[in-house]
Amino acid sequence: MRVMGVDPGLTRCGLGAVEGRPGAPLSLLSVGVVRTPADDDIGSRLVVIEAEIERWLDEIRPDAVAVERVFAQHNVRTVMGTAQASAVAIVCAARRGLPVALHTPSEVKAAITGNGNADKKQVGTMVTRLLRLDAMPKPADAADALALAICHVWRGGVQHRLADALARARSGGAGTAGSGRTGTPGDVAAGRPDRGGSTR
């Protein structure tokens, strides 16, 4: 399973992509951050983020996109910008028919470190270890995006099997391997064209 993670933000939007399956070593595909100037207008900043996410989707060709679920914070301006960047990522993925999963920060921390209250350094350290990297991805937004992708690889495999089982049960066991899957966007893998062996 190939997953692209998005840690949304206006000033820094973390992007990371991994490939693997539950119970097996994961591979890093790419990691980076989209930066936009704080003094630019909101429309221009969102256009920059959209263009970069689209470029990543073209290059990575993921099976799913994992985005951090936005929660209300004390700083309303900050959370609004985060929500707007998140919406851009969701729209970009949905436009291509890709399933989108929203994971809370605590879900990701628990999946990566075993502790839902882990700090950013602990998450970055585990991401570095799990992907067998020489150095921790920086800034933290990049490591967080990879953590989102890893979390979805591990959780998504189980969710997809459950969705398949539910679909077969509802159809009286008549489902086939090629039949459509049912469930919420975060639970279902959309059919994807053959990547022709591409690793990027």
PDB file of N, CA, C and O in Angstrom, residues 137-189:
ATOM      1  N   PRO A 137      13.685  13.446   9.975  1.00  0.00           N
ATOM      2  CA  PRO A 137      13.184  14.433   9.005  1.00  0.00           C
ATOM      3  C   PRO A 137      12.875  15.761   9.693  1.00  0.00           C
ATOM      4  O   PRO A 137      12.298  15.783  10.784  1.00  0.00           O
ATOM      5  N   LYS A 138      13.278  16.853   9.066  1.00  0.00           N
ATOM      6  CA  LYS A 138      13.016  18.184   9.616  1.00  0.00           C
ATOM      7  C   LYS A 138      12.477  19.077   8.518  1.00  0.00           C
ATOM      8  O   LYS A 138      12.816  18.899   7.349  1.00  0.00           O
ATOM      9  N   PRO A 139      11.606  20.035   8.896  1.00  0.00           N
ATOM     10  CA  PRO A 139      11.099  20.312  10.242  1.00  0.00           C
ATOM     11  C   PRO A 139      10.113  19.248  10.708  1.00  0.00           C
ATOM     12  O   PRO A 139       9.862  18.281   9.985  1.00  0.00           O
ATOM     13  N   ALA A 140       9.558  19.461  11.906  1.00  0.00           N
ATOM     14  CA  ALA A 140       8.660  18.471  12.503  1.00  0.00           C
ATOM     15  C   ALA A 140       7.448  18.196  11.619  1.00  0.00           C
ATOM     16  O   ALA A 140       6.898  17.085  11.644  1.00  0.00           O
ATOM     17  N   ASP A 141       7.024  19.170  10.813  1.00  0.00           N
ATOM     18  CA  ASP A 141       5.871  18.983   9.934  1.00  0.00           C
ATOM     19  C   ASP A 141       6.118  17.838   8.946  1.00  0.00           C
ATOM     20  O   ASP A 141       5.196  17.086   8.609  1.00  0.00           O
ATOM     21  N   ALA A 142       7.362  17.706   8.499  1.00  0.00           N
ATOM     22  CA  ALA A 142       7.703  16.635   7.571  1.00  0.00           C
ATOM     23  C   ALA A 142       7.613  15.278   8.257  1.00  0.00           C
ATOM     24  O   ALA A 142       7.061  14.315   7.707  1.00  0.00           O
ATOM     25  N   ALA A 143       8.165  15.195   9.473  1.00  0.00           N
ATOM     26  CA  ALA A 143       8.097  13.944  10.228  1.00  0.00           C
ATOM     27  C   ALA A 143       6.655  13.588  10.554  1.00  0.00           C
ATOM     28  O   ALA A 143       6.258  12.414  10.504  1.00  0.00           O
ATOM     29  N   ASP A 144       5.839  14.596  10.875  1.00  0.00           N
ATOM     30  CA  ASP A 144       4.430  14.350  11.185  1.00  0.00           C
ATOM     31  C   ASP A 144       3.683  13.809   9.965  1.00  0.00           C
ATOM     32  O   ASP A 144       2.795  12.956  10.094  1.00  0.00           O
ATOM     33  N   ALA A 145       4.016  14.300   8.783  1.00  0.00           N
ATOM     34  CA  ALA A 145       3.366  13.810   7.564  1.00  0.00           C
ATOM     35  C   ALA A 145       3.706  12.341   7.333  1.00  0.00           C
ATOM     36  O   ALA A 145       2.837  11.542   6.954  1.00  0.00           O
ATOM     37  N   LEU A 146       4.960  11.978   7.576  1.00  0.00           N
ATOM     38  CA  LEU A 146       5.356  10.571   7.442  1.00  0.00           C
ATOM     39  C   LEU A 146       4.648   9.711   8.480  1.00  0.00           C
ATOM     40  O   LEU A 146       4.228   8.586   8.194  1.00  0.00           O
ATOM     41  N   ALA A 147       4.512  10.246   9.702  1.00  0.00           N
ATOM     42  CA  ALA A 147       3.820   9.510  10.757  1.00  0.00           C
ATOM     43  C   ALA A 147       2.371   9.239  10.360  1.00  0.00           C
ATOM     44  O   ALA A 147       1.835   8.150  10.616  1.00  0.00           O
ATOM     45  N   LEU A 148       1.727  10.213   9.737  1.00  0.00           N
ATOM     46  CA  LEU A 148       0.356  10.035   9.261  1.00  0.00           C
ATOM     47  C   LEU A 148       0.285   8.916   8.231  1.00  0.00           C
ATOM     48  O   LEU A 148      -0.616   8.063   8.274  1.00  0.00           O
ATOM     49  N   ALA A 149       1.224   8.913   7.302  1.00  0.00           N
ATOM     50  CA  ALA A 149       1.237   7.886   6.262  1.00  0.00           C
ATOM     51  C   ALA A 149       1.470   6.501   6.863  1.00  0.00           C
ATOM     52  O   ALA A 149       0.804   5.523   6.501  1.00  0.00           O
ATOM     53  N   ILE A 150       2.429   6.408   7.808  1.00  0.00           N
ATOM     54  CA  ILE A 150       2.716   5.127   8.455  1.00  0.00           C
ATOM     55  C   ILE A 150       1.491   4.633   9.217  1.00  0.00           C
ATOM     56  O   ILE A 150       1.111   3.451   9.137  1.00  0.00           O
ATOM     57  N   CYS A 151       0.865   5.533   9.960  1.00  0.00           N
ATOM     58  CA  CYS A 151      -0.332   5.196  10.723  1.00  0.00           C
ATOM     59  C   CYS A 151      -1.395   4.606   9.811  1.00  0.00           C
ATOM     60  O   CYS A 151      -2.021   3.593  10.139  1.00  0.00           O
ATOM     61  N   HIS A 152      -1.577   5.210   8.639  1.00  0.00           N
ATOM     62  CA  HIS A 152      -2.629   4.718   7.755  1.00  0.00           C
ATOM     63  C   HIS A 152      -2.276   3.381   7.115  1.00  0.00           C
ATOM     64  O   HIS A 152      -3.158   2.550   6.879  1.00  0.00           O
ATOM     65  N   VAL A 153      -1.010   3.165   6.816  1.00  0.00           N
ATOM     66  CA  VAL A 153      -0.618   1.853   6.282  1.00  0.00           C
ATOM     67  C   VAL A 153      -0.985   0.769   7.288  1.00  0.00           C
ATOM     68  O   VAL A 153      -1.568  -0.266   6.941  1.00  0.00           O
ATOM     69  N   TRP A 154      -0.645   1.009   8.546  1.00  0.00           N
ATOM     70  CA  TRP A 154      -0.913   0.012   9.583  1.00  0.00           C
ATOM     71  C   TRP A 154      -2.391  -0.142   9.868  1.00  0.00           C
ATOM     72  O   TRP A 154      -2.897  -1.253  10.013  1.00  0.00           O
ATOM     73  N   ARG A 155      -3.129   0.952   9.956  1.00  0.00           N
ATOM     74  CA  ARG A 155      -4.554   0.894  10.281  1.00  0.00           C
ATOM     75  C   ARG A 155      -5.395   0.611   9.052  1.00  0.00           C
ATOM     76  O   ARG A 155      -6.413  -0.070   9.132  1.00  0.00           O
ATOM     77  N   GLY A 156      -4.961   1.127   7.911  1.00  0.00           N
ATOM     78  CA  GLY A 156      -5.745   0.986   6.691  1.00  0.00           C
ATOM     79  C   GLY A 156      -5.902  -0.447   6.238  1.00  0.00           C
ATOM     80  O   GLY A 156      -6.954  -0.844   5.760  1.00  0.00           O
ATOM     81  N   GLY A 157      -4.850  -1.256   6.394  1.00  0.00           N
ATOM     82  CA  GLY A 157      -4.933  -2.657   5.976  1.00  0.00           C
ATOM     83  C   GLY A 157      -6.041  -3.385   6.710  1.00  0.00           C
ATOM     84  O   GLY A 157      -6.820  -4.137   6.128  1.00  0.00           O
ATOM     85  N   VAL A 158      -6.125  -3.155   8.016  1.00  0.00           N
ATOM     86  CA  VAL A 158      -7.178  -3.778   8.818  1.00  0.00           C
ATOM     87  C   VAL A 158      -8.541  -3.246   8.404  1.00  0.00           C
ATOM     88  O   VAL A 158      -9.504  -4.006   8.247  1.00  0.00           O
ATOM     89  N   GLN A 159      -8.647  -1.929   8.204  1.00  0.00           N
ATOM     90  CA  GLN A 159      -9.923  -1.321   7.824  1.00  0.00           C
ATOM     91  C   GLN A 159     -10.408  -1.839   6.478  1.00  0.00           C
ATOM     92  O   GLN A 159     -11.594  -2.087   6.281  1.00  0.00           O
ATOM     93  N   HIS A 160      -9.483  -2.025   5.525  1.00  0.00           N
ATOM     94  CA  HIS A 160      -9.884  -2.511   4.206  1.00  0.00           C
ATOM     95  C   HIS A 160     -10.419  -3.934   4.294  1.00  0.00           C
ATOM     96  O   HIS A 160     -11.405  -4.278   3.649  1.00  0.00           O
ATOM     97  N   ARG A 161      -9.770  -4.779   5.114  1.00  0.00           N
ATOM     98  CA  ARG A 161     -10.253  -6.154   5.261  1.00  0.00           C
ATOM     99  C   ARG A 161     -11.630  -6.179   5.911  1.00  0.00           C
ATOM    100  O   ARG A 161     -12.497  -6.970   5.530  1.00  0.00           O
ATOM    101  N   LEU A 162     -11.845  -5.310   6.899  1.00  0.00           N
ATOM    102  CA  LEU A 162     -13.161  -5.238   7.538  1.00  0.00           C
ATOM    103  C   LEU A 162     -14.224  -4.768   6.553  1.00  0.00           C
ATOM    104  O   LEU A 162     -15.344  -5.292   6.525  1.00  0.00           O
ATOM    105  N   ALA A 163     -13.876  -3.764   5.730  1.00  0.00           N
ATOM    106  CA  ALA A 163     -14.819  -3.258   4.743  1.00  0.00           C
ATOM    107  C   ALA A 163     -15.184  -4.346   3.743  1.00  0.00           C
ATOM    108  O   ALA A 163     -16.351  -4.499   3.356  1.00  0.00           O
ATOM    109  N   ASP A 164     -14.191  -5.132   3.313  1.00  0.00           N
ATOM    110  CA  ASP A 164     -14.460  -6.228   2.386  1.00  0.00           C
ATOM    111  C   ASP A 164     -15.376  -7.266   3.015  1.00  0.00           C
ATOM    112  O   ASP A 164     -16.303  -7.778   2.385  1.00  0.00           O
ATOM    113  N   ALA A 165     -15.102  -7.608   4.271  1.00  0.00           N
ATOM    114  CA  ALA A 165     -15.918  -8.609   4.965  1.00  0.00           C
ATOM    115  C   ALA A 165     -17.360  -8.131   5.106  1.00  0.00           C
ATOM    116  O   ALA A 165     -18.309  -8.899   4.904  1.00  0.00           O
ATOM    117  N   LEU A 166     -17.537  -6.838   5.446  1.00  0.00           N
ATOM    118  CA  LEU A 166     -18.885  -6.286   5.572  1.00  0.00           C
ATOM    119  C   LEU A 166     -19.608  -6.290   4.230  1.00  0.00           C
ATOM    120  O   LEU A 166     -20.799  -6.604   4.155  1.00  0.00           O
ATOM    121  N   ALA A 167     -18.875  -5.950   3.164  1.00  0.00           N
ATOM    122  CA  ALA A 167     -19.490  -5.928   1.835  1.00  0.00           C
ATOM    123  C   ALA A 167     -19.944  -7.324   1.434  1.00  0.00           C
ATOM    124  O   ALA A 167     -21.034  -7.500   0.882  1.00  0.00           O
ATOM    125  N   ARG A 168     -19.124  -8.348   1.714  1.00  0.00           N
ATOM    126  CA  ARG A 168     -19.492  -9.729   1.382  1.00  0.00           C
ATOM    127  C   ARG A 168     -20.688 -10.179   2.202  1.00  0.00           C
ATOM    128  O   ARG A 168     -21.577 -10.865   1.707  1.00  0.00           O
ATOM    129  N   ALA A 169     -20.708  -9.781   3.480  1.00  0.00           N
ATOM    130  CA  ALA A 169     -21.823 -10.176   4.353  1.00  0.00           C
ATOM    131  C   ALA A 169     -23.133  -9.565   3.865  1.00  0.00           C
ATOM    132  O   ALA A 169     -24.183 -10.217   3.858  1.00  0.00           O
ATOM    133  N   ARG A 170     -23.083  -8.294   3.451  1.00  0.00           N
ATOM    134  CA  ARG A 170     -24.295  -7.619   2.985  1.00  0.00           C
ATOM    135  C   ARG A 170     -24.811  -8.204   1.676  1.00  0.00           C
ATOM    136  O   ARG A 170     -26.006  -8.170   1.385  1.00  0.00           O
ATOM    137  N   SER A 171     -23.888  -8.719   0.855  1.00  0.00           N
ATOM    138  CA  SER A 171     -24.303  -9.285  -0.431  1.00  0.00           C
ATOM    139  C   SER A 171     -24.517 -10.784  -0.351  1.00  0.00           C
ATOM    140  O   SER A 171     -24.629 -11.459  -1.372  1.00  0.00           O
ATOM    141  N   GLY A 172     -24.529 -11.323   0.853  1.00  0.00           N
ATOM    142  CA  GLY A 172     -24.767 -12.752   1.023  1.00  0.00           C
ATOM    143  C   GLY A 172     -23.601 -13.613   0.610  1.00  0.00           C
ATOM    144  O   GLY A 172     -23.769 -14.761   0.195  1.00  0.00           O
ATOM    145  N   GLY A 173     -22.377 -12.985   0.693  1.00  0.00           N
ATOM    146  CA  GLY A 173     -21.178 -13.764   0.357  1.00  0.00           C
ATOM    147  C   GLY A 173     -20.896 -13.838  -1.117  1.00  0.00           C
ATOM    148  O   GLY A 173     -20.067 -14.605  -1.570  1.00  0.00           O
ATOM    149  N   ALA A 174     -21.629 -13.038  -1.923  1.00  0.00           N
ATOM    150  CA  ALA A 174     -21.468 -13.112  -3.370  1.00  0.00           C
ATOM    151  C   ALA A 174     -20.377 -12.196  -3.891  1.00  0.00           C
ATOM    152  O   ALA A 174     -20.114 -12.159  -5.075  1.00  0.00           O
ATOM    153  N   GLY A 175     -19.736 -11.446  -3.010  1.00  0.00           N
ATOM    154  CA  GLY A 175     -18.705 -10.506  -3.454  1.00  0.00           C
ATOM    155  C   GLY A 175     -17.515 -11.209  -4.049  1.00  0.00           C
ATOM    156  O   GLY A 175     -17.179 -12.331  -3.682  1.00  0.00           O
ATOM    157  N   THR A 176     -16.885 -10.569  -5.015  1.00  0.00           N
ATOM    158  CA  THR A 176     -15.699 -11.124  -5.632  1.00  0.00           C
ATOM    159  C   THR A 176     -14.550 -10.175  -5.425  1.00  0.00           C
ATOM    160  O   THR A 176     -14.723  -9.041  -5.012  1.00  0.00           O
ATOM    161  N   ALA A 177     -13.359 -10.644  -5.763  1.00  0.00           N
ATOM    162  CA  ALA A 177     -12.163  -9.824  -5.540  1.00  0.00           C
ATOM    163  C   ALA A 177     -12.219  -8.543  -6.328  1.00  0.00           C
ATOM    164  O   ALA A 177     -11.627  -7.548  -5.959  1.00  0.00           O
ATOM    165  N   GLY A 178     -12.965  -8.530  -7.432  1.00  0.00           N
ATOM    166  CA  GLY A 178     -12.989  -7.337  -8.255  1.00  0.00           C
ATOM    167  C   GLY A 178     -14.171  -6.438  -7.981  1.00  0.00           C
ATOM    168  O   GLY A 178     -14.372  -5.459  -8.667  1.00  0.00           O
ATOM    169  N   SER A 179     -15.008  -6.801  -7.006  1.00  0.00           N
ATOM    170  CA  SER A 179     -16.202  -6.001  -6.752  1.00  0.00           C
ATOM    171  C   SER A 179     -15.866  -4.724  -6.030  1.00  0.00           C
ATOM    172  O   SER A 179     -14.841  -4.621  -5.367  1.00  0.00           O
ATOM    173  N   GLY A 180     -16.772  -3.732  -6.112  1.00  0.00           N
ATOM    174  CA  GLY A 180     -16.547  -2.470  -5.427  1.00  0.00           C
ATOM    175  C   GLY A 180     -16.633  -2.647  -3.931  1.00  0.00           C
ATOM    176  O   GLY A 180     -17.361  -3.496  -3.426  1.00  0.00           O
ATOM    177  N   ARG A 181     -15.907  -1.817  -3.196  1.00  0.00           N
ATOM    178  CA  ARG A 181     -15.915  -1.884  -1.748  1.00  0.00           C
ATOM    179  C   ARG A 181     -16.814  -0.804  -1.197  1.00  0.00           C
ATOM    180  O   ARG A 181     -17.000   0.225  -1.825  1.00  0.00           O
ATOM    181  N   THR A 182     -17.337  -1.072  -0.019  1.00  0.00           N
ATOM    182  CA  THR A 182     -18.205  -0.078   0.590  1.00  0.00           C
ATOM    183  C   THR A 182     -17.625   0.355   1.910  1.00  0.00           C
ATOM    184  O   THR A 182     -16.887  -0.383   2.550  1.00  0.00           O
ATOM    185  N   GLY A 183     -17.998   1.560   2.343  1.00  0.00           N
ATOM    186  CA  GLY A 183     -17.509   2.055   3.620  1.00  0.00           C
ATOM    187  C   GLY A 183     -17.283   3.547   3.534  1.00  0.00           C
ATOM    188  O   GLY A 183     -17.613   4.190   2.549  1.00  0.00           O
ATOM    189  N   THR A 184     -16.705   4.112   4.575  1.00  0.00           N
ATOM    190  CA  THR A 184     -16.415   5.539   4.582  1.00  0.00           C
ATOM    191  C   THR A 184     -15.155   5.803   3.782  1.00  0.00           C
ATOM    192  O   THR A 184     -14.364   4.891   3.535  1.00  0.00           O
ATOM    193  N   PRO A 185     -14.939   7.059   3.355  1.00  0.00           N
ATOM    194  CA  PRO A 185     -13.755   7.361   2.540  1.00  0.00           C
ATOM    195  C   PRO A 185     -12.451   6.890   3.150  1.00  0.00           C
ATOM    196  O   PRO A 185     -11.558   6.459   2.444  1.00  0.00           O
ATOM    197  N   GLY A 186     -12.325   6.954   4.463  1.00  0.00           N
ATOM    198  CA  GLY A 186     -11.080   6.554   5.101  1.00  0.00           C
ATOM    199  C   GLY A 186     -10.906   5.061   5.185  1.00  0.00           C
ATOM    200  O   GLY A 186      -9.837   4.570   5.504  1.00  0.00           O
ATOM    201  N   ASP A 187     -11.976   4.295   4.871  1.00  0.00           N
ATOM    202  CA  ASP A 187     -11.928   2.858   5.025  1.00  0.00           C
ATOM    203  C   ASP A 187     -11.801   2.109   3.712  1.00  0.00           C
ATOM    204  O   ASP A 187     -11.668   0.899   3.699  1.00  0.00           O
ATOM    205  N   VAL A 188     -11.919   2.803   2.600  1.00  0.00           N
ATOM    206  CA  VAL A 188     -12.048   2.117   1.329  1.00  0.00           C
ATOM    207  C   VAL A 188     -10.919   2.479   0.386  1.00  0.00           C
ATOM    208  O   VAL A 188     -10.567   3.635   0.239  1.00  0.00           O
ATOM    209  N   ALA A 189     -10.350   1.489  -0.281  1.00  0.00           N
ATOM    210  CA  ALA A 189      -9.317   1.740  -1.289  1.00  0.00           C
ATOM    211  C   ALA A 189      -9.986   1.805  -2.646  1.00  0.00           C
ATOM    212  O   ALA A 189     -10.700   0.888  -3.046  1.00  0.00           O
TER     213      ALA A 189
END
